[in-house]
Amino acid sequence: MLESLAVGAVERLSYLVPKEKTVPFLLPESPEFLRFPEVLATGYMVGLMEWCCIRSLAPFLQPGEGSLGTMINVKHLAATPPGCLVNIESTVISIFGRQVVWRVVAHDSVDIIGEGEIGRTIVKWDYFNSKLEQKKRLVQPMNNSATVNNFESRE
């Protein structure tokens, strides 16, 4: 990571919420999610906050580096229907070695819809990918014998 990233650095991101980023679309195999109203899903809101942080960090990474989400402490405060523009602002609040933490705030044209902190850790992709391949080899035999996505209906 380049040393020029500093506490106080700000990044902004705007996103027009489509219907496909609402709660019923988060996990369509879940009948429970399908019953919720079409409002921006918390999972997608957190994804937008992370995206803003990723963009904040990108100019400071060395070739072969990336970042992984390692901490989320966020409140979802207000519903946002499709068609609303969401604006996210991330501000670097701490840098400790390869770990960076941002204060994030998201708002639509009416409310602050979410706020909190997001942490990401800078990694070297070669190292991360080699560890990931090791894990894939370990879990492959388990997946061959396990039942996957065995959801019981509670209807």
Coordinates of C-alpha atoms in Angstrom, one line a residue:
M1 CA 0.0 0.0 0.0
L2 CA 1.3 3.4 -0.8
E3 CA 2.0 5.5 2.2
S4 CA 0.0 8.5 1.0
L5 CA -3.4 7.3 2.1
A6 CA -4.3 9.5 5.1
V7 CA -6.9 9.6 7.9
G8 CA -9.6 12.1 6.7
A9 CA -9.6 11.0 3.0
V10 CA -13.1 11.2 1.7
E11 CA -14.8 9.3 -1.2
R12 CA -18.3 9.6 -2.5
L13 CA -20.5 7.3 -4.5
S14 CA -24.0 7.8 -5.9
Y15 CA -26.3 4.9 -6.9
L16 CA -29.8 4.9 -8.3
V17 CA -31.7 2.0 -6.6
P18 CA -33.3 -0.5 -9.1
K19 CA -36.0 -2.9 -8.1
E20 CA -33.5 -5.8 -8.3
K21 CA -31.6 -4.5 -5.3
T22 CA -34.6 -4.7 -3.0
V23 CA -35.3 -7.2 -0.2
P24 CA -37.3 -9.8 -2.3
F25 CA -34.3 -10.1 -4.7
L26 CA -31.6 -10.5 -2.0
L27 CA -32.1 -14.3 -1.7
P28 CA -35.0 -15.2 -4.1
E29 CA -34.8 -18.9 -2.9
S30 CA -36.0 -17.6 0.5
P31 CA -39.8 -17.5 0.7
E32 CA -39.4 -15.3 3.8
F33 CA -37.5 -12.6 1.8
L34 CA -40.0 -12.7 -1.0
R35 CA -42.7 -11.5 1.4
F36 CA -40.9 -8.2 2.3
P37 CA -41.7 -4.9 0.6
E38 CA -39.5 -3.7 -2.2
V39 CA -37.1 -1.5 -0.4
L40 CA -33.3 -1.4 -0.6
A41 CA -32.0 -4.5 1.2
T42 CA -29.6 -4.0 4.0
G43 CA -27.1 -6.4 2.3
Y44 CA -27.1 -4.2 -0.8
M45 CA -26.7 -1.0 1.3
V46 CA -23.7 -2.5 3.0
G47 CA -22.4 -3.5 -0.4
L48 CA -22.7 0.1 -1.6
M49 CA -20.8 1.3 1.5
E50 CA -18.0 -1.3 0.8
W51 CA -17.9 -0.2 -2.8
C52 CA -17.3 3.4 -1.8
C53 CA -14.5 2.3 0.6
I54 CA -12.9 0.1 -2.2
R55 CA -12.9 3.1 -4.5
S56 CA -11.3 5.2 -1.7
L57 CA -8.5 2.7 -1.3
A58 CA -7.9 1.8 -5.0
P59 CA -5.5 4.6 -5.9
F60 CA -3.2 3.7 -3.0
L61 CA -2.8 0.0 -3.8
Q62 CA 0.4 -1.4 -5.2
P63 CA 0.2 -3.8 -8.3
G64 CA -0.9 -7.2 -7.1
E65 CA -2.7 -5.8 -4.0
G66 CA -6.4 -5.7 -3.2
S67 CA -8.6 -5.5 -0.2
L68 CA -11.0 -7.7 1.7
G69 CA -13.9 -6.7 3.9
T70 CA -13.0 -7.6 7.5
M71 CA -15.3 -5.5 9.7
I72 CA -18.9 -4.2 9.3
N73 CA -20.6 -2.2 12.1
V74 CA -23.5 -0.5 10.3
K75 CA -27.1 0.5 11.2
H76 CA -29.8 0.6 8.6
L77 CA -32.0 3.5 9.6
A78 CA -34.6 4.1 7.0
A79 CA -36.3 2.4 4.0
T80 CA -35.4 3.4 0.5
P81 CA -37.7 2.5 -2.4
P82 CA -36.6 1.8 -6.0
G83 CA -36.0 4.9 -8.0
C84 CA -34.3 6.8 -5.2
L85 CA -30.7 8.1 -5.5
V86 CA -28.5 6.9 -2.7
N87 CA -25.4 8.9 -1.8
I88 CA -22.7 7.3 0.2
E89 CA -19.7 9.1 1.8
S90 CA -16.8 7.2 3.3
T91 CA -14.1 8.9 5.4
V92 CA -10.9 7.1 6.5
I93 CA -10.8 7.2 10.3
S94 CA -7.9 4.8 11.0
I95 CA -5.0 3.1 9.3
F96 CA -3.1 0.4 11.2
G97 CA -0.7 -1.4 9.0
R98 CA -2.7 -3.2 6.3
Q99 CA -6.1 -2.4 8.1
V100 CA -8.1 0.6 7.1
V101 CA -11.4 1.7 8.8
W102 CA -13.9 4.2 7.3
R103 CA -16.9 6.0 8.8
V104 CA -19.7 5.6 6.3
V105 CA -22.9 7.5 5.9
A106 CA -25.6 6.7 3.3
H107 CA -28.6 9.0 2.5
D108 CA -31.4 9.3 0.0
S109 CA -33.1 12.6 -0.8
V110 CA -35.1 12.3 2.4
D111 CA -33.2 10.5 5.2
I112 CA -29.9 9.2 6.4
I113 CA -30.6 5.6 5.6
G114 CA -27.5 4.0 7.1
E115 CA -24.3 4.8 9.0
G116 CA -21.5 3.1 10.7
E117 CA -18.0 1.8 10.1
I118 CA -16.5 -0.5 7.5
G119 CA -13.0 -2.1 7.8
R120 CA -11.0 -3.6 5.0
T121 CA -7.6 -5.3 5.1
I122 CA -5.1 -5.0 2.2
V123 CA -3.9 -8.3 0.9
K124 CA -1.5 -9.5 -1.7
W125 CA -3.6 -11.4 -4.2
D126 CA -1.1 -14.1 -5.0
Y127 CA -0.9 -15.1 -1.3
F128 CA -4.7 -14.8 -0.8
N129 CA -5.4 -16.9 -3.9
S130 CA -3.0 -19.6 -2.9
K131 CA -4.7 -19.9 0.5
L132 CA -8.1 -19.9 -1.2
E133 CA -7.1 -22.8 -3.5
Q134 CA -5.9 -24.8 -0.5
K135 CA -9.3 -24.3 1.1
K136 CA -11.2 -25.2 -2.1
R137 CA -9.3 -28.5 -2.2
L138 CA -10.2 -29.2 1.4
V139 CA -13.9 -28.5 1.1
Q140 CA -14.4 -30.2 -2.3
P141 CA -14.6 -33.7 -0.8
M142 CA -17.0 -32.5 1.9
N143 CA -19.3 -30.9 -0.7
N144 CA -19.5 -34.1 -2.7
S145 CA -21.1 -35.9 0.2
A146 CA -23.1 -33.2 1.8
T147 CA -26.6 -32.0 1.0
V148 CA -26.4 -28.4 -0.1
N149 CA -29.1 -25.8 0.4
N150 CA -31.4 -28.1 2.2
F151 CA -34.1 -25.6 3.3
E152 CA -37.1 -26.8 5.1
S153 CA -40.3 -25.0 4.2
R154 CA -42.1 -23.4 7.2
E155 CA -45.3 -22.9 5.3

